[in-house]
């Protein structure tokens, strides 16, 4: 098992990465479950796959699981589900010192974390991430949120978990497409700041996806360690360091918006294409060789992911895609910062990108 500390000021916590952590949940929580009743929020897919394991370990250790099983999918991150979840927690008389368990992917983690942030002005929660995306990204760092009609993740809070248990066994029941979408976020850490890790992904990505336990532990723990370093440096995304985690996301969000946030394009799939676009745009600006951008695209294609904008068969213009970007929550005094690259492993925040130029670039990419 790998143990990665997240050194946020005032409330450091650990991310543990290993196989079988859910089956050892009570031991791993080390006294955090202080009452007989344990509130657990999950979705129906995760409950079907992991409910019995959690039920068994809690009951064997004298606890009574209190399940809140939500519908799977992005629509669960809503005011309505948040409000019902808060009422449910209050009805169970959850106290500030109690720990609420979030068992699931980023949807469950974000919703539960936000509920924990606001119930009684903040109670504890433990992240039990069951998707690759949640293990390497959303469960770490304390961003919590719901969606509103105005856009995704526009209402939320920074609220750090007390502990994250990333059980690699959970990935065995995850649909392959979800696994690949999460893999894009693993590659992201190499592209942001660690060319050696990208080279490792090039060498070992197929094995990570195929289920090699050792490679999975390395991929997840290296990703978490990279995220932990960034979060410790810039917890609230004020200095620009944490913004680097948005590599590929500005392009990706535009693609998600254009495809209606539908099942046609998962978030991680949009991020993969978005990172290729960020790299190709960086190359167009002369910041890095186009061959490096093509290398990134080939890597995603080789593991079975779409990697080019033209593969989405969109019928919109570059200007329309840029239009979606203008609703991005990263807009800052009328400008939109972009994460660009000076090479693989050398991402930086560029606050001086011309949106007309981006639109022209996207027109070319749509026509490739
Ligand atoms: P998700 O939570 O919707 O899970 C994907 C699907 O996999 C769902 O259908 C779920 O039921 C199913 N599933 C989850 N674990 C499973 C398992 N072990 N076995 C079988 N099925 C399983 O999606 P996600 O990709 O994990 O998260 C996406 C969300 O994360 C988005 O809402 C995004 O905004 C958010 N996010 C947040 C942060 C952050 O820092 N807070 C970062 C990145 C993404
Ligand atoms: N996923 C982006 C962040 O945590 O900042």
Short mmCIF file of C-alpha atoms and ligand atoms in Angstrom, two decimals:
data_model
loop_
_atom_site.label_atom_id
_atom_site.label_comp_id
_atom_site.label_asym_id
_atom_site.label_seq_id
_atom_site.Cartn_x
_atom_site.Cartn_y
_atom_site.Cartn_z
CA UNK A 1 0.00 0.00 0.00
CA UNK A 2 1.15 3.56 -0.73
CA UNK A 3 0.39 6.34 1.75
CA UNK A 4 0.49 9.88 0.41
CA UNK A 5 0.19 12.84 2.80
CA UNK A 6 -1.77 15.87 1.67
CA UNK A 7 -0.25 18.76 3.59
CA UNK A 8 -2.99 21.36 3.54
CA UNK A 9 -2.55 23.97 6.22
CA UNK A 10 -4.39 23.15 9.42
CA UNK A 11 -5.91 19.90 8.21
CA UNK A 12 -3.42 17.44 6.76
CA UNK A 13 -4.74 14.03 5.77
CA UNK A 14 -3.66 10.84 4.09
CA UNK A 15 -4.52 9.19 0.82
CA UNK A 16 -3.99 5.44 1.01
CA UNK A 17 -3.73 3.54 -2.24
CA UNK A 18 -3.85 -0.25 -2.26
CA UNK A 19 -5.88 -3.35 -3.00
CA UNK A 20 -8.54 -4.49 -0.52
CA UNK A 21 -8.93 -1.26 1.46
CA UNK A 22 -12.74 -1.31 1.28
CA UNK A 23 -12.84 -4.81 2.75
CA UNK A 24 -10.72 -3.47 5.64
CA UNK A 25 -12.63 -0.23 5.92
CA UNK A 26 -13.03 -0.11 9.68
CA UNK A 27 -9.38 -0.84 10.39
CA UNK A 28 -8.28 1.68 7.75
CA UNK A 29 -10.47 4.39 9.25
CA UNK A 30 -8.51 4.07 12.49
CA UNK A 31 -11.07 5.15 15.04
CA UNK A 32 -12.76 7.78 12.87
CA UNK A 33 -16.03 5.82 12.94
CA UNK A 34 -16.88 6.69 16.52
CA UNK A 35 -20.57 5.75 16.57
CA UNK A 36 -22.46 2.55 15.88
CA UNK A 37 -24.35 4.20 12.99
CA UNK A 38 -22.27 5.05 9.92
CA UNK A 39 -23.87 7.22 7.21
CA UNK A 40 -22.77 6.20 3.70
CA UNK A 41 -23.71 7.99 0.53
CA UNK A 42 -23.31 6.12 -2.75
CA UNK A 43 -25.01 5.51 -6.10
CA UNK A 44 -26.93 2.43 -7.17
CA UNK A 45 -24.19 1.06 -9.48
CA UNK A 46 -21.56 1.28 -6.79
CA UNK A 47 -23.93 -0.13 -4.19
CA UNK A 48 -24.64 -3.11 -6.46
CA UNK A 49 -20.91 -3.77 -6.86
CA UNK A 50 -19.58 -2.92 -3.39
CA UNK A 51 -22.55 -2.72 -1.01
CA UNK A 52 -22.13 -6.24 0.36
CA UNK A 53 -18.42 -5.76 1.06
CA UNK A 54 -19.06 -2.55 2.99
CA UNK A 55 -22.09 -3.99 4.77
CA UNK A 56 -20.04 -7.01 5.90
CA UNK A 57 -17.02 -5.09 7.19
CA UNK A 58 -19.17 -2.59 9.08
CA UNK A 59 -21.47 -5.16 10.67
CA UNK A 60 -18.60 -7.49 11.59
CA UNK A 61 -17.08 -4.58 13.49
CA UNK A 62 -20.28 -3.70 15.32
CA UNK A 63 -21.45 -0.83 13.10
CA UNK A 64 -24.83 -0.20 11.54
CA UNK A 65 -24.56 1.13 7.95
CA UNK A 66 -27.07 3.82 7.05
CA UNK A 67 -27.23 3.89 3.27
CA UNK A 68 -28.28 6.75 1.07
CA UNK A 69 -28.30 5.31 -2.46
CA UNK A 70 -28.60 7.94 -5.18
CA UNK A 71 -29.20 7.56 -8.90
CA UNK A 72 -25.94 7.28 -10.87
CA UNK A 73 -24.92 10.07 -13.21
CA UNK A 74 -24.05 13.72 -13.40
CA UNK A 75 -27.68 14.83 -12.82
CA UNK A 76 -27.29 13.70 -9.20
CA UNK A 77 -25.03 16.71 -8.55
CA UNK A 78 -28.11 18.93 -8.24
CA UNK A 79 -29.68 21.31 -5.74
CA UNK A 80 -32.49 18.80 -5.31
CA UNK A 81 -30.26 15.85 -4.37
CA UNK A 82 -28.07 18.10 -2.23
CA UNK A 83 -31.07 19.39 -0.32
CA UNK A 84 -32.50 15.90 0.22
CA UNK A 85 -29.09 14.60 1.30
CA UNK A 86 -28.64 17.43 3.79
CA UNK A 87 -32.11 16.74 5.22
CA UNK A 88 -31.27 13.04 5.40
CA UNK A 89 -28.06 13.76 7.33
CA UNK A 90 -29.84 16.14 9.70
CA UNK A 91 -32.59 13.59 10.29
CA UNK A 92 -29.86 11.17 11.37
CA UNK A 93 -28.55 13.81 13.78
CA UNK A 94 -25.09 13.74 12.28
CA UNK A 95 -22.70 15.73 14.45
CA UNK A 96 -19.69 17.79 13.39
CA UNK A 97 -17.30 15.22 14.79
CA UNK A 98 -18.91 12.35 12.85
CA UNK A 99 -17.54 11.10 9.56
CA UNK A 100 -19.79 10.70 6.54
CA UNK A 101 -18.60 8.15 3.98
CA UNK A 102 -18.64 9.02 0.27
CA UNK A 103 -18.50 5.74 -1.67
CA UNK A 104 -18.37 6.27 -5.42
CA UNK A 105 -16.99 8.30 -8.28
CA UNK A 106 -16.59 12.04 -8.57
CA UNK A 107 -20.33 12.64 -8.59
CA UNK A 108 -20.83 11.07 -5.17
CA UNK A 109 -17.61 12.57 -3.79
CA UNK A 110 -18.49 16.09 -4.94
CA UNK A 111 -22.07 15.95 -3.67
CA UNK A 112 -21.24 14.30 -0.34
CA UNK A 113 -18.30 16.62 0.23
CA UNK A 114 -20.48 19.66 -0.35
CA UNK A 115 -23.19 18.32 1.96
CA UNK A 116 -20.52 17.67 4.60
CA UNK A 117 -19.20 21.22 4.13
CA UNK A 118 -22.55 22.82 4.92
CA UNK A 119 -24.25 20.50 7.44
CA UNK A 120 -23.76 22.11 10.85
CA UNK A 121 -21.28 24.47 9.12
CA UNK A 122 -19.00 21.57 8.35
CA UNK A 123 -18.64 17.99 9.42
CA UNK A 124 -16.05 15.38 8.55
CA UNK A 125 -16.15 13.08 5.57
CA UNK A 126 -14.09 10.25 4.18
CA UNK A 127 -13.61 9.73 0.46
CA UNK A 128 -13.89 6.14 -0.77
CA UNK A 129 -13.30 6.76 -4.50
CA UNK A 130 -14.35 3.90 -6.77
CA UNK A 131 -13.52 5.29 -10.23
CA UNK A 132 -10.02 5.88 -11.54
CA UNK A 133 -10.90 9.54 -12.08
CA UNK A 134 -12.02 9.92 -8.48
CA UNK A 135 -8.94 8.09 -7.15
CA UNK A 136 -6.43 10.24 -9.01
CA UNK A 137 -8.26 13.55 -9.02
CA UNK A 138 -11.65 14.38 -7.54
CA UNK A 139 -11.30 12.70 -4.11
CA UNK A 140 -8.09 14.62 -3.37
CA UNK A 141 -7.85 18.34 -2.78
CA UNK A 142 -11.17 19.33 -1.27
CA UNK A 143 -13.08 20.77 -4.21
CA UNK A 144 -16.76 19.93 -3.78
CA UNK A 145 -19.65 21.12 -5.92
CA UNK A 146 -23.00 20.67 -7.57
CA UNK A 147 -24.20 21.76 -11.00
CA UNK A 148 -26.87 24.39 -11.66
CA UNK A 149 -28.73 25.37 -14.82
CA UNK A 150 -25.99 28.00 -15.35
CA UNK A 151 -23.27 25.37 -15.61
CA UNK A 152 -21.21 22.59 -14.06
CA UNK A 153 -19.60 22.89 -10.62
CA UNK A 154 -20.66 26.51 -10.23
CA UNK A 155 -21.82 26.12 -6.63
CA UNK A 156 -19.59 24.46 -4.08
CA UNK A 157 -17.02 24.78 -1.35
CA UNK A 158 -13.46 23.88 -0.53
CA UNK A 159 -13.79 21.21 2.12
CA UNK A 160 -11.02 18.69 2.63
CA UNK A 161 -11.78 15.07 3.53
CA UNK A 162 -10.30 13.52 6.68
CA UNK A 163 -9.01 10.51 4.77
CA UNK A 164 -9.07 9.05 1.26
CA UNK A 165 -9.01 5.28 0.74
CA UNK A 166 -8.39 4.46 -2.91
CA UNK A 167 -9.06 0.74 -3.23
CA UNK A 168 -7.64 -0.51 -6.53
CA UNK A 169 -9.99 -3.51 -6.34
CA UNK A 170 -12.87 -1.10 -7.03
CA UNK A 171 -11.45 -0.57 -10.52
CA UNK A 172 -12.15 -4.23 -11.35
CA UNK A 173 -15.90 -3.57 -11.51
CA UNK A 174 -15.60 -0.24 -13.32
CA UNK A 175 -16.77 -0.21 -16.97
CA UNK A 176 -13.77 -0.03 -19.34
CA UNK A 177 -14.92 3.25 -20.84
CA UNK A 178 -14.97 4.88 -17.38
CA UNK A 179 -11.54 3.42 -16.67
CA UNK A 180 -10.13 4.95 -19.85
CA UNK A 181 -11.72 8.31 -19.07
CA UNK A 182 -9.97 8.28 -15.68
CA UNK A 183 -6.72 7.24 -17.34
CA UNK A 184 -6.66 10.57 -19.18
CA UNK A 185 -6.31 12.29 -15.80
CA UNK A 186 -3.36 10.03 -14.94
CA UNK A 187 -1.60 11.07 -18.15
CA UNK A 188 -2.41 14.69 -17.29
CA UNK A 189 0.04 14.65 -14.37
CA UNK A 190 2.86 13.61 -16.69
CA UNK A 191 1.96 16.28 -19.19
CA UNK A 192 1.74 19.01 -16.53
CA UNK A 193 5.04 18.53 -14.79
CA UNK A 194 6.70 15.16 -15.13
CA UNK A 195 7.98 14.05 -18.54
CA UNK A 196 9.39 10.91 -16.92
CA UNK A 197 5.92 9.91 -15.71
CA UNK A 198 4.50 10.48 -19.20
CA UNK A 199 7.24 8.20 -20.57
CA UNK A 200 6.26 5.63 -17.93
CA UNK A 201 2.63 5.89 -19.09
CA UNK A 202 3.79 5.37 -22.68
CA UNK A 203 5.53 2.19 -21.57
CA UNK A 204 2.95 0.91 -19.08
CA UNK A 205 -0.42 2.48 -19.88
CA UNK A 206 -1.76 -0.65 -21.58
CA UNK A 207 -0.92 -2.70 -18.47
CA UNK A 208 -2.57 -0.16 -16.17
CA UNK A 209 -5.73 -0.42 -18.24
CA UNK A 210 -5.52 -4.23 -18.51
CA UNK A 211 -5.49 -4.52 -14.69
CA UNK A 212 -1.87 -5.08 -13.65
CA UNK A 213 -2.09 -4.44 -9.88
CA UNK A 214 1.48 -3.16 -9.44
CA UNK A 215 1.24 -0.78 -12.38
CA UNK A 216 -2.13 0.46 -11.19
CA UNK A 217 -0.76 1.18 -7.73
CA UNK A 218 2.17 3.08 -9.24
CA UNK A 219 -0.07 5.05 -11.63
CA UNK A 220 -2.57 6.02 -8.94
CA UNK A 221 -0.03 6.80 -6.21
CA UNK A 222 2.17 8.89 -8.53
CA UNK A 223 -0.89 10.81 -9.70
CA UNK A 224 -2.08 11.41 -6.15
CA UNK A 225 1.39 12.50 -5.07
CA UNK A 226 1.50 15.01 -7.94
CA UNK A 227 -1.94 16.35 -7.05
CA UNK A 228 -1.06 16.47 -3.33
CA UNK A 229 2.03 18.59 -4.08
CA UNK A 230 0.00 21.04 -6.13
CA UNK A 231 -2.85 21.25 -3.61
CA UNK A 232 -0.43 21.78 -0.71
CA UNK A 233 1.13 24.67 -2.63
CA UNK A 234 -2.10 26.34 -3.76
CA UNK A 235 -5.10 24.90 -1.95
CA UNK A 236 -7.59 27.55 -3.07
CA UNK A 237 -6.28 28.06 -6.62
CA UNK A 238 -5.08 31.57 -5.92
CA UNK A 239 -1.49 31.52 -7.16
CA UNK A 240 -2.02 29.75 -10.48
CA UNK A 241 -0.27 26.50 -9.51
CA UNK A 242 -3.50 24.57 -8.95
CA UNK A 243 -4.89 26.00 -12.18
CA UNK A 244 -2.35 23.80 -14.01
CA UNK A 245 -4.62 20.87 -13.12
CA UNK A 246 -6.99 22.35 -15.67
CA UNK A 247 -4.72 21.30 -18.55
CA UNK A 248 -7.06 20.30 -21.39
CA UNK A 249 -10.12 21.32 -19.40
CA UNK A 250 -10.92 24.63 -21.12
CA UNK A 251 -10.97 22.93 -24.53
CA UNK A 252 -12.60 19.86 -22.95
CA UNK A 253 -15.42 21.81 -21.30
CA UNK A 254 -16.25 23.44 -24.62
CA UNK A 255 -16.55 19.97 -26.17
CA UNK A 256 -18.70 18.73 -23.29
CA UNK A 257 -20.95 21.76 -23.62
CA UNK A 258 -21.23 21.32 -27.39
CA UNK A 259 -22.19 17.64 -26.95
CA UNK A 260 -24.72 18.59 -24.24
CA UNK A 261 -22.80 16.91 -21.36
CA UNK A 262 -24.21 13.67 -22.74
CA UNK A 263 -22.97 10.09 -22.63
CA UNK A 264 -21.50 10.70 -26.10
CA UNK A 265 -18.48 12.27 -24.44
CA UNK A 266 -17.40 11.54 -20.86
CA UNK A 267 -15.50 14.22 -18.95
CA UNK A 268 -12.19 12.32 -19.11
CA UNK A 269 -12.67 11.67 -22.82
CA UNK A 270 -13.17 15.39 -23.38
CA UNK A 271 -10.08 16.13 -21.29
CA UNK A 272 -7.96 13.73 -23.38
CA UNK A 273 -8.94 15.50 -26.60
CA UNK A 274 -8.62 18.83 -24.77
CA UNK A 275 -5.04 18.06 -23.76
CA UNK A 276 -4.18 17.14 -27.35
CA UNK A 277 -5.73 20.44 -28.46
CA UNK A 278 -3.78 22.36 -25.81
CA UNK A 279 -0.59 20.69 -27.02
CA UNK A 280 -1.34 21.31 -30.70
CA UNK A 281 -2.25 24.93 -29.98
CA UNK A 282 1.01 25.31 -28.02
CA UNK A 283 2.88 23.88 -31.03
CA UNK A 284 1.06 26.28 -33.35
CA UNK A 285 2.33 29.12 -31.18
CA UNK A 286 5.86 27.74 -31.52
CA UNK A 287 6.10 26.75 -27.85
CA UNK A 288 6.76 23.06 -28.42
CA UNK A 289 7.38 20.76 -31.38
CA UNK A 290 4.27 19.53 -33.19
CA UNK A 291 5.84 16.06 -32.99
CA UNK A 292 5.41 16.16 -29.18
CA UNK A 293 1.74 17.07 -29.56
CA UNK A 294 1.30 14.22 -32.04
CA UNK A 295 3.06 11.89 -29.59
CA UNK A 296 0.40 12.69 -26.96
CA UNK A 297 -2.40 12.05 -29.47
CA UNK A 298 -0.82 8.74 -30.49
CA UNK A 299 -0.58 7.70 -26.85
CA UNK A 300 -4.33 8.17 -26.35
CA UNK A 301 -5.14 6.44 -29.64
CA UNK A 302 -2.91 3.51 -28.69
CA UNK A 303 -4.81 2.88 -25.46
CA UNK A 304 -8.11 3.03 -27.35
CA UNK A 305 -9.24 6.61 -26.77
CA UNK A 306 -10.35 9.26 -29.22
CA UNK A 307 -7.63 11.84 -29.50
CA UNK A 308 -8.60 14.30 -32.24
CA UNK A 309 -11.34 16.87 -32.50
CA UNK A 310 -12.36 15.65 -35.95
CA UNK A 311 -13.22 12.24 -34.43
CA UNK A 312 -16.20 13.84 -32.68
CA UNK A 313 -17.89 14.74 -35.99
CA UNK A 314 -19.15 18.04 -34.61
CA UNK A 315 -21.03 20.35 -36.96
CA UNK A 316 -20.16 23.57 -35.14
CA UNK A 317 -17.54 26.26 -35.78
CA UNK A 318 -14.45 27.14 -33.79
CA UNK A 319 -16.20 30.34 -32.79
CA UNK A 320 -19.10 28.36 -31.31
CA UNK A 321 -16.67 26.31 -29.23
CA UNK A 322 -14.98 29.48 -28.00
CA UNK A 323 -18.48 30.76 -27.15
CA UNK A 324 -18.83 27.87 -24.68
CA UNK A 325 -15.48 28.78 -23.15
CA UNK A 326 -16.75 32.25 -22.30
CA UNK A 327 -19.04 30.66 -19.69
CA UNK A 328 -16.04 29.00 -18.03
CA UNK A 329 -15.76 29.71 -14.32
CA UNK A 330 -12.07 30.43 -14.88
CA UNK A 331 -12.96 33.64 -16.72
CA UNK A 332 -11.09 36.42 -14.96
CA UNK A 333 -11.90 40.08 -15.61
CA UNK A 334 -12.96 39.32 -19.17
CA UNK A 335 -9.95 37.16 -20.07
CA UNK A 336 -9.65 33.41 -20.07
CA UNK A 337 -6.38 31.91 -18.83
CA UNK A 338 -5.27 28.82 -20.81
CA UNK A 339 -2.98 26.07 -19.63
CA UNK A 340 -0.47 25.68 -22.46
CA UNK A 341 2.72 23.65 -22.74
CA UNK A 342 6.36 24.44 -23.40
CA UNK A 343 6.91 20.72 -23.89
CA UNK A 344 5.75 17.46 -22.35
CA UNK A 345 5.96 17.98 -18.59
CA UNK A 346 6.16 21.76 -18.86
CA UNK A 347 2.66 23.20 -18.56
CA UNK A 348 2.16 26.86 -17.68
CA UNK A 349 -0.71 29.31 -17.33
CA UNK A 350 -1.00 31.75 -20.23
CA UNK A 351 -3.23 34.77 -19.54
CA UNK A 352 -2.63 36.33 -22.93
CA UNK A 353 -4.32 34.03 -25.41
CA UNK A 354 -6.38 35.56 -28.21
CA UNK A 355 -9.78 33.90 -28.39
CA UNK A 356 -10.02 34.79 -32.10
CA UNK A 357 -6.79 32.87 -32.65
CA UNK A 358 -8.15 29.91 -30.67
CA UNK A 359 -11.32 29.96 -32.81
CA UNK A 360 -9.24 29.94 -36.02
CA UNK A 361 -7.14 27.07 -34.63
CA UNK A 362 -10.27 25.10 -33.74
CA UNK A 363 -11.69 25.62 -37.25
CA UNK A 364 -8.54 23.98 -38.61
CA UNK A 365 -8.76 21.13 -36.10
CA UNK A 366 -12.44 20.51 -36.89
CA UNK A 367 -11.52 20.17 -40.57
CA UNK A 368 -8.50 17.83 -40.11
P1 LIG B 1 -19.20 9.14 -11.80
O1 LIG B 1 -19.13 9.41 -10.38
O2 LIG B 1 -20.44 9.52 -12.54
O3 LIG B 1 -18.93 7.59 -12.05
C1 LIG B 1 -18.94 7.08 -13.36
C2 LIG B 1 -19.86 5.87 -13.49
O4 LIG B 1 -19.22 4.74 -12.94
C3 LIG B 1 -21.20 6.01 -12.77
O5 LIG B 1 -22.18 5.40 -13.55
C4 LIG B 1 -20.97 5.19 -11.49
O6 LIG B 1 -22.18 4.67 -11.00
C5 LIG B 1 -20.06 4.10 -11.99
N1 LIG B 1 -19.16 3.53 -11.00
C6 LIG B 1 -18.38 4.20 -10.13
N2 LIG B 1 -17.55 3.35 -9.51
C7 LIG B 1 -17.82 2.13 -9.96
C8 LIG B 1 -17.28 0.85 -9.71
N3 LIG B 1 -16.23 0.67 -8.91
N4 LIG B 1 -17.84 -0.22 -10.34
C9 LIG B 1 -18.86 -0.05 -11.20
N5 LIG B 1 -19.39 1.15 -11.53
C10 LIG B 1 -18.87 2.21 -10.90
O7 LIG B 1 -18.01 9.82 -12.63
P2 LIG B 1 -16.49 10.16 -12.31
O8 LIG B 1 -15.84 10.15 -13.64
O9 LIG B 1 -15.94 9.36 -11.23
O10 LIG B 1 -16.57 11.65 -11.77
C11 LIG B 1 -17.03 12.70 -12.59
C12 LIG B 1 -17.39 13.86 -11.69
O11 LIG B 1 -16.24 14.26 -10.97
C13 LIG B 1 -17.88 15.10 -12.44
O12 LIG B 1 -19.04 15.57 -11.81
C14 LIG B 1 -16.75 16.09 -12.28
O13 LIG B 1 -17.20 17.42 -12.26
C15 LIG B 1 -16.18 15.68 -10.94
N6 LIG B 1 -14.79 16.07 -10.73
C16 LIG B 1 -14.48 16.70 -9.59
C17 LIG B 1 -13.17 17.05 -9.31
C18 LIG B 1 -12.83 17.69 -8.02
O14 LIG B 1 -11.67 18.12 -7.84
N7 LIG B 1 -13.74 17.74 -7.07
C19 LIG B 1 -12.15 16.75 -10.23
C20 LIG B 1 -12.50 16.08 -11.41
C21 LIG B 1 -13.83 15.75 -11.65
N1 LIG B 2 -9.49 18.85 -10.67
C1 LIG B 2 -8.94 20.16 -10.54
C2 LIG B 2 -8.58 20.50 -9.14
O1 LIG B 2 -8.74 19.73 -8.24
O2 LIG B 2 -8.14 21.60 -8.92
#
